[in-house]
Amino acid sequence: MKTILSALLLFTLANLSFAQDKVDPKIQEQNAYKAAIWGMPIVSFDAMREAYQRDAKAKYNDIVYWSRPADSKLQITTPNSSTLYVYLNYNLNNGPIVINVPEAKNIGLFGSMNDAWQVPLVDIGPKGEDKGKGGKYLLIPPEYKGDIPAGYINVNALTMNGYAIFRVIPKSFEEKDTKKAVSLIKTIRAYPLAEAVYPPKQRYIDMAGKEFNGIVTYDSSFFTRLSRMINEEKIQARDTFAMDQLKTIGIERGKDFTPDAKAAPMLTNAVKKAQQFFMTAATEMDPYYSGSHWLAPDPTGPKTGFNFMEGDKLAIESRGTLFFLACAPPKNLGAASIYLSQFKDNKDQLFMGDKNYRLHVPANVPVNQYWSATVYDSETAGFIKDSPKQTVDSFNKKLAKNADGSVDIYFGPKAPQGKSENWIYTQPGKRWFTFFRFYGPEEAIKNKTWKLPDIESVSTNLMQAEEEKP
């Protein structure tokens, strides 16, 4: 009897394997497309982790930071150029990890710790669990059975891998204030709980002005990353539906992903279609103000704590689009900052890099920290590579202001003469979009009684006229 059952089992497995090999190529490509949308957050995580290990030469728990605002050499999704970044990757396979966050004194500090699917676990800083007083956060692995000591802010993780991104905001970017901010960064610690009595010496790696490329590449390598993460992390109940689809393209937990030469073009075509979907979906979110082209974030993320579970449904399209556009969402969106995006001008046309635009920022923006406008490449959601200037912000004391205190920001391939401080570069021939960030937003931003006008397209003649002004 055992021999017959064994033979039947082998026959069944052989036929399953044969069926997978003979899957209709159109179905394979459709499944690859769906897998790319489903897997976007964890693939983006893997790309950032690779940059951490490859470009920064960092190991888990090392503190990677930027001692000055980032330039276009920092390639992650929609970073800003107006704060100092702190980034670290952690792994919980060997037990809990302690992240010691300092007290925020006269320096802005906020950020979050996120799992490998980029679900925010906890916020830090004045708007986080430590309320700005500092504290020891304890990241606890899934199904951990060990003792949990007192004196920690306990954070239960759902994945073994994860990361943290913090923003440190000095009072100004004068040298004395920047030094204070860097000194604060160098009091952040990360180490295993098992070594808490005698923590190892902390490594700090300054990446200012250095290449750090954590942007996803939209070709067949996307699926190599996806396979790697499927093998590293336990499959959660919400994701079991995806496993059969993944098998049809050669991804299976416990097995290496080895697509043949014929599969690579199909996989690349599928992930490029997913990229195009994300680019289009990003432009179709709801307006923040009635009749405006400024878009609000998709409410699905904040409403679900960024796990995107709506009842028994996983909103993979909303989730994929968010993590095409961004990383490290906070647990409490809007508490420390509010971001608005814009992809089209006042004439409802997509922004193009060879055209000229102007944004009129009314006086007295209701923020208690600062505001900024930043430009991104629509294909990658990162900074435009080799861009000489990515951002205009209210930190800049050299900004040209109008008589009433308002500010005009210019977007285009060349700056109007005398207005370089108010200008952001765009690359000819490329689509772009912008985020306008409010740090420390006041009630007038939240209740929309203060309104930001649309970006307007302007003629070359007008730009020339601006150049001629004294």
XYZ file of C-alpha atoms in Angstrom:
470
model
C 0.000 0.000 0.000
C 2.834 2.410 0.956
C 4.494 1.705 -2.401
C 1.279 2.546 -4.296
C 0.792 5.800 -2.328
C 4.412 6.804 -2.925
C 4.044 6.146 -6.633
C 0.827 8.200 -6.762
C 2.516 11.060 -4.915
C 5.494 11.060 -7.285
C 3.133 10.966 -10.275
C 1.143 13.914 -8.903
C 4.276 15.987 -8.209
C 5.671 15.187 -11.641
C 2.450 16.330 -13.291
C 2.334 19.521 -11.180
C 5.879 20.290 -12.295
C 4.937 19.539 -15.897
C 1.885 21.798 -15.600
C 3.994 24.657 -14.305
C 6.441 24.259 -17.183
C 3.532 24.371 -19.648
C 1.729 27.407 -18.218
C 0.418 29.672 -20.965
C 3.038 32.460 -21.436
C 0.295 35.091 -21.279
C -0.837 33.755 -17.901
C 2.787 33.673 -16.722
C 3.256 37.314 -17.669
C -0.021 38.298 -16.012
C 1.020 36.481 -12.842
C 4.433 38.168 -12.952
C 2.697 41.549 -13.304
C 0.482 40.818 -10.272
C 3.510 39.554 -8.323
C 5.357 42.820 -9.026
C 2.459 44.894 -7.685
C 2.061 42.623 -4.655
C 5.790 42.441 -3.923
C 6.695 46.126 -4.385
C 7.153 47.020 -0.684
C 9.417 44.114 0.214
C 11.440 44.403 -3.005
C 12.007 48.104 -2.293
C 13.121 47.151 1.216
C 15.643 44.701 -0.236
C 17.033 47.378 -2.589
C 17.583 49.767 0.333
C 19.184 47.040 2.435
C 21.540 46.208 -0.424
C 22.589 49.875 -0.646
C 23.189 49.857 3.123
C 25.465 46.829 2.846
C 27.065 47.509 -0.558
C 27.383 51.303 -0.738
C 27.769 52.168 2.947
C 29.672 48.932 3.726
C 27.396 48.656 6.765
C 26.436 45.632 8.856
C 23.172 45.181 10.740
C 22.761 47.777 13.523
C 25.360 50.171 12.091
C 24.135 53.789 12.050
C 24.302 55.250 8.541
C 23.721 59.006 8.478
C 24.030 62.118 6.348
C 25.947 64.987 7.987
C 24.424 67.455 5.550
C 21.188 67.496 3.536
C 21.101 64.826 0.847
C 21.899 65.501 -2.799
C 21.027 63.389 -5.832
C 23.585 60.745 -4.848
C 21.040 59.521 -2.302
C 18.724 57.333 -4.334
C 15.755 56.105 -2.317
C 12.086 56.825 -2.918
C 11.163 60.505 -2.379
C 13.793 61.569 0.164
C 14.005 65.194 1.207
C 16.944 67.594 0.989
C 16.124 69.628 4.064
C 16.905 67.324 7.000
C 19.730 65.072 8.117
C 18.892 61.403 7.600
C 19.660 58.462 9.864
C 19.191 54.945 8.475
C 19.803 51.472 9.823
C 18.853 47.899 9.001
C 18.218 45.284 11.660
C 17.761 41.508 11.704
C 16.053 39.621 14.533
C 17.108 36.051 13.740
C 19.364 35.975 16.807
C 16.958 37.693 19.189
C 15.673 41.157 20.133
C 17.460 44.360 19.144
C 17.677 47.523 21.250
C 17.510 50.916 19.535
C 18.361 53.673 21.990
C 16.897 57.021 20.909
C 18.175 60.218 22.578
C 16.118 63.030 24.038
C 15.283 65.667 21.420
C 16.494 68.983 22.890
C 16.168 72.055 20.687
C 16.536 69.806 17.626
C 13.728 68.281 15.577
C 13.680 64.489 15.628
C 11.116 62.134 14.159
C 10.936 58.912 12.208
C 9.762 55.333 12.396
C 10.860 51.722 12.625
C 9.370 49.533 9.908
C 9.250 45.846 9.102
C 10.362 44.222 5.846
C 6.948 44.885 4.270
C 7.455 48.522 5.315
C 4.608 48.431 7.827
C 5.436 51.053 10.500
C 5.891 49.475 13.919
C 6.471 52.570 16.029
C 7.303 56.283 15.738
C 10.095 57.992 17.675
C 10.698 61.544 18.872
C 8.218 64.118 20.237
C 5.381 62.579 18.186
C 6.464 59.025 18.966
C 6.288 56.649 21.902
C 9.133 58.343 23.798
C 7.392 61.782 23.536
C 10.719 63.419 22.734
C 12.266 62.345 26.042
C 14.276 59.539 24.501
C 14.036 55.874 25.331
C 15.180 52.347 24.657
C 13.013 50.655 22.032
C 13.109 46.863 22.040
C 12.387 45.157 18.714
C 11.027 41.693 19.507
C 11.066 38.884 16.888
C 7.875 37.103 15.837
C 6.898 34.259 18.203
C 9.705 35.161 20.628
C 9.574 33.042 23.807
C 12.394 34.608 25.824
C 12.145 36.942 28.802
C 11.408 40.605 28.157
C 13.176 42.828 30.693
C 11.563 45.947 32.135
C 12.533 49.475 31.144
C 12.015 49.200 27.398
C 9.440 50.413 24.897
C 8.409 47.036 23.513
C 7.876 46.744 19.751
C 6.556 43.440 18.398
C 7.804 42.792 14.869
C 6.051 40.609 12.296
C 9.164 40.022 10.159
C 12.749 39.147 10.980
C 14.127 41.968 8.852
C 13.363 45.647 9.053
C 14.763 49.146 9.058
C 14.537 52.553 10.688
C 14.676 55.986 9.113
C 14.910 59.060 11.326
C 14.990 62.727 10.312
C 17.037 65.150 12.391
C 16.105 68.802 11.907
C 18.563 71.405 13.199
C 17.456 74.957 14.016
C 19.296 76.086 10.896
C 21.949 74.776 8.553
C 24.583 77.083 9.896
C 27.678 75.162 10.962
C 27.064 75.395 14.724
C 23.509 74.036 14.463
C 24.505 71.268 12.055
C 27.260 70.154 14.430
C 24.749 69.921 17.272
C 22.494 67.796 15.077
C 25.336 65.437 14.150
C 26.296 65.176 17.822
C 22.715 64.103 18.562
C 22.892 61.489 15.798
C 26.028 60.073 17.410
C 24.118 59.278 20.590
C 21.759 56.880 18.794
C 22.631 53.259 19.581
C 21.572 49.886 18.155
C 22.688 46.547 19.589
C 21.417 43.062 20.506
C 19.533 42.726 23.788
C 21.907 39.858 24.595
C 24.743 42.421 24.736
C 22.822 45.123 26.618
C 25.038 44.960 29.722
C 28.169 45.689 27.679
C 26.980 47.026 24.306
C 29.482 46.802 21.444
C 31.084 49.988 20.164
C 28.624 51.706 17.831
C 29.670 52.222 14.221
C 28.611 55.488 12.517
C 28.994 55.821 8.750
C 28.618 59.253 7.131
C 27.251 58.982 3.574
C 27.026 62.711 2.789
C 28.071 63.266 -0.825
C 28.451 59.517 -1.471
C 26.499 57.154 -3.714
C 23.694 55.285 -1.961
C 21.471 53.622 -4.545
C 18.477 51.904 -2.986
C 16.085 52.376 -5.917
C 14.397 49.319 -7.432
C 15.433 48.370 -10.969
C 12.450 47.473 -13.136
C 13.789 44.424 -14.950
C 13.992 40.690 -14.217
C 16.217 41.394 -11.185
C 13.031 42.583 -9.444
C 11.968 38.930 -9.166
C 15.397 37.821 -7.928
C 14.908 40.251 -5.030
C 11.376 39.023 -4.473
C 12.515 35.395 -4.352
C 15.247 36.264 -1.854
C 12.778 37.942 0.506
C 10.225 35.117 0.165
C 12.969 32.772 1.364
C 14.045 35.010 4.233
C 10.632 35.760 5.714
C 7.796 33.581 6.971
C 4.732 33.673 4.734
C 1.960 35.571 6.499
C -1.645 34.397 6.268
C -2.645 37.394 4.136
C -0.083 36.380 1.478
C -0.805 32.685 1.015
C -2.931 33.455 -2.057
C 0.154 34.732 -3.882
C 2.221 31.576 -3.506
C 0.577 29.593 -6.326
C 0.908 32.534 -8.717
C 4.578 32.882 -7.816
C 5.186 29.198 -8.592
C 4.082 29.755 -12.196
C 6.997 32.184 -12.663
C 9.501 30.006 -10.814
C 9.459 31.555 -7.332
C 8.913 29.087 -4.498
C 9.854 29.245 -0.852
C 12.863 27.045 -0.080
C 14.078 27.008 -3.680
C 16.509 29.096 -5.708
C 15.069 31.310 -8.420
C 16.744 30.354 -11.695
C 14.758 31.700 -14.650
C 15.987 30.598 -18.059
C 17.014 33.005 -20.811
C 13.538 32.889 -22.357
C 11.881 34.012 -19.116
C 13.922 37.200 -18.606
C 12.194 39.290 -21.334
C 8.763 38.199 -20.100
C 9.635 39.115 -16.504
C 11.069 42.484 -17.543
C 7.993 43.251 -19.623
C 5.712 42.380 -16.698
C 7.533 44.530 -14.160
C 7.702 47.467 -16.579
C 3.923 47.233 -16.953
C 3.686 47.338 -13.167
C 5.929 50.408 -13.129
C 3.642 52.122 -15.649
C 0.644 51.217 -13.510
C 2.261 52.823 -10.454
C 3.161 55.963 -12.410
C -0.431 56.344 -13.619
C -2.077 55.439 -10.312
C 0.045 58.024 -8.498
C -1.526 60.786 -10.582
C -5.087 59.673 -9.820
C -5.309 60.146 -6.056
C -7.886 62.484 -4.564
C -7.222 66.251 -4.495
C -6.329 67.726 -1.117
C -8.224 70.927 -1.863
C -11.420 70.941 -3.919
C -10.584 71.510 -7.590
C -6.838 71.452 -6.939
C -4.026 69.433 -8.516
C -2.385 68.982 -5.104
C -3.083 65.361 -4.180
C -3.621 63.821 -0.758
C -2.012 60.493 0.138
C -4.171 57.427 -0.536
C -6.237 57.040 2.677
C -5.982 53.238 2.571
C -2.516 53.279 4.159
C -3.231 55.492 7.179
C -6.678 53.933 7.667
C -5.191 50.429 7.973
C -1.987 51.268 9.835
C -0.204 50.747 6.496
C -0.821 46.995 6.463
C -3.455 47.585 3.728
C -5.844 44.951 5.067
C -9.418 46.083 4.429
C -11.461 43.406 6.180
C -10.410 40.182 4.472
C -9.004 41.994 1.416
C -5.375 42.992 0.867
C -5.311 46.231 -1.170
C -2.204 45.357 -3.181
C -2.626 48.104 -5.807
C -2.851 50.884 -3.215
C 0.037 49.331 -1.285
C 2.232 48.889 -4.345
C 1.628 52.458 -5.488
C 2.523 53.893 -2.085
C 5.805 52.008 -1.930
C 6.644 52.903 -5.509
C 6.342 56.522 -4.339
C 7.691 56.419 -0.802
C 9.320 54.484 2.014
C 9.217 54.531 5.820
C 5.654 55.729 6.430
C 5.037 56.887 10.010
C 2.660 55.039 12.285
C 0.800 58.294 12.970
C 0.539 60.108 9.648
C 0.194 63.882 9.884
C 1.394 64.174 13.467
C 4.880 65.462 12.563
C 4.462 66.331 8.891
C 2.027 66.491 5.981
C 3.050 65.790 2.376
C 1.125 66.823 -0.735
C 2.055 65.662 -4.249
C 1.487 67.260 -7.651
C 1.993 65.672 -11.085
C 0.057 68.054 -13.352
C 0.067 71.817 -13.858
C -2.849 74.241 -13.638
C -3.790 73.272 -17.216
C -4.065 69.575 -16.267
C -0.908 68.645 -18.198
C 1.762 66.304 -16.824
C 4.960 68.092 -15.802
C 7.758 67.835 -18.379
C 11.388 68.633 -17.704
C 11.976 70.895 -20.686
C 9.111 73.261 -19.786
C 9.008 76.069 -17.222
C 6.694 76.356 -14.227
C 6.092 78.581 -11.226
C 4.592 77.941 -7.773
C 3.381 80.908 -5.739
C 3.692 80.088 -2.025
C 1.551 82.529 -0.006
C 3.092 84.310 2.980
C 3.000 82.947 6.509
C 2.894 79.225 5.786
C 1.352 77.775 8.991
C 4.146 75.471 10.149
C 6.176 75.541 13.346
C 9.292 74.030 11.742
C 9.603 74.614 7.982
C 8.208 73.892 4.514
C 9.879 72.532 1.399
C 9.212 71.749 -2.268
C 11.200 68.896 -3.825
C 11.330 67.466 -7.363
C 11.497 63.751 -8.299
C 11.896 61.625 -11.420
C 8.472 60.141 -12.295
C 9.997 56.831 -13.433
C 11.911 56.080 -10.223
C 10.321 58.365 -7.578
C 13.907 59.247 -6.609
C 15.898 62.406 -7.111
C 16.709 63.206 -10.743
C 20.194 61.741 -11.150
C 23.002 64.296 -11.239
C 20.503 67.064 -10.515
C 22.304 70.224 -9.337
C 19.366 71.235 -7.147
C 16.418 69.238 -5.828
C 14.711 71.456 -3.251
C 13.600 74.929 -2.211
C 12.794 75.317 1.483
C 12.051 77.968 4.070
C 15.368 77.278 5.823
C 17.097 79.180 3.035
C 17.664 82.762 4.192
C 18.703 83.731 0.651
C 15.257 83.032 -0.846
C 13.910 85.971 -2.843
C 10.619 87.056 -1.290
C 7.866 89.243 -2.667
C 6.838 92.452 -0.910
C 4.021 90.668 0.939
C 6.317 87.876 2.197
C 5.171 85.291 -0.354
C 7.670 83.226 -2.327
C 7.723 82.218 -6.000
C 9.411 78.898 -6.797
C 10.585 78.172 -10.355
C 10.879 74.742 -11.988
C 12.747 74.183 -15.246
C 16.030 73.176 -16.881
C 17.542 76.635 -16.268
C 17.158 79.133 -13.439
C 15.828 82.613 -14.141
C 18.663 85.103 -13.742
C 18.992 86.220 -10.139
C 16.515 83.574 -8.936
C 18.741 80.515 -8.543
C 17.881 80.242 -4.837
C 14.189 79.976 -5.774
C 14.745 77.468 -8.593
C 14.626 73.649 -8.820
C 16.176 71.757 -11.739
C 14.111 69.533 -14.058
C 15.654 67.319 -16.742
C 14.622 67.931 -20.361
C 12.663 65.046 -21.841
C 11.736 63.542 -18.474
C 8.493 63.579 -16.544
C 8.727 64.802 -12.969
C 6.562 65.427 -9.927
C 6.904 67.293 -6.664
C 6.183 66.867 -2.979
C 5.367 69.922 -0.894
C 6.117 69.131 2.752
C 4.806 70.870 5.848
C 6.938 70.052 8.908
C 5.197 70.792 12.170
C 1.894 71.518 10.378
C -0.512 73.809 12.207
C -4.288 73.564 12.225
C -4.746 75.802 9.161
C -2.968 73.154 7.043
C -5.068 70.344 8.466
C -8.430 72.110 8.134
C -7.396 73.562 4.740
C -8.148 77.183 5.612
C -4.659 77.953 4.290
C -4.452 76.857 0.648
C -1.456 76.217 -1.595
C -2.128 77.260 -5.221
C -1.427 74.937 -8.152
C 1.864 75.054 -10.002
C 1.329 77.005 -13.212
C 3.032 76.590 -16.551
C 4.761 79.753 -17.725
C 5.987 80.787 -21.140
C 9.615 81.128 -22.113
C 8.946 84.827 -22.654
C 7.838 85.214 -19.047
C 10.940 83.398 -17.817
C 13.065 85.749 -19.920
C 11.213 88.678 -18.413
C 11.983 87.288 -14.960
C 15.655 87.069 -15.948
C 15.670 90.725 -16.979
C 14.292 91.958 -13.648
C 16.969 93.595 -11.472
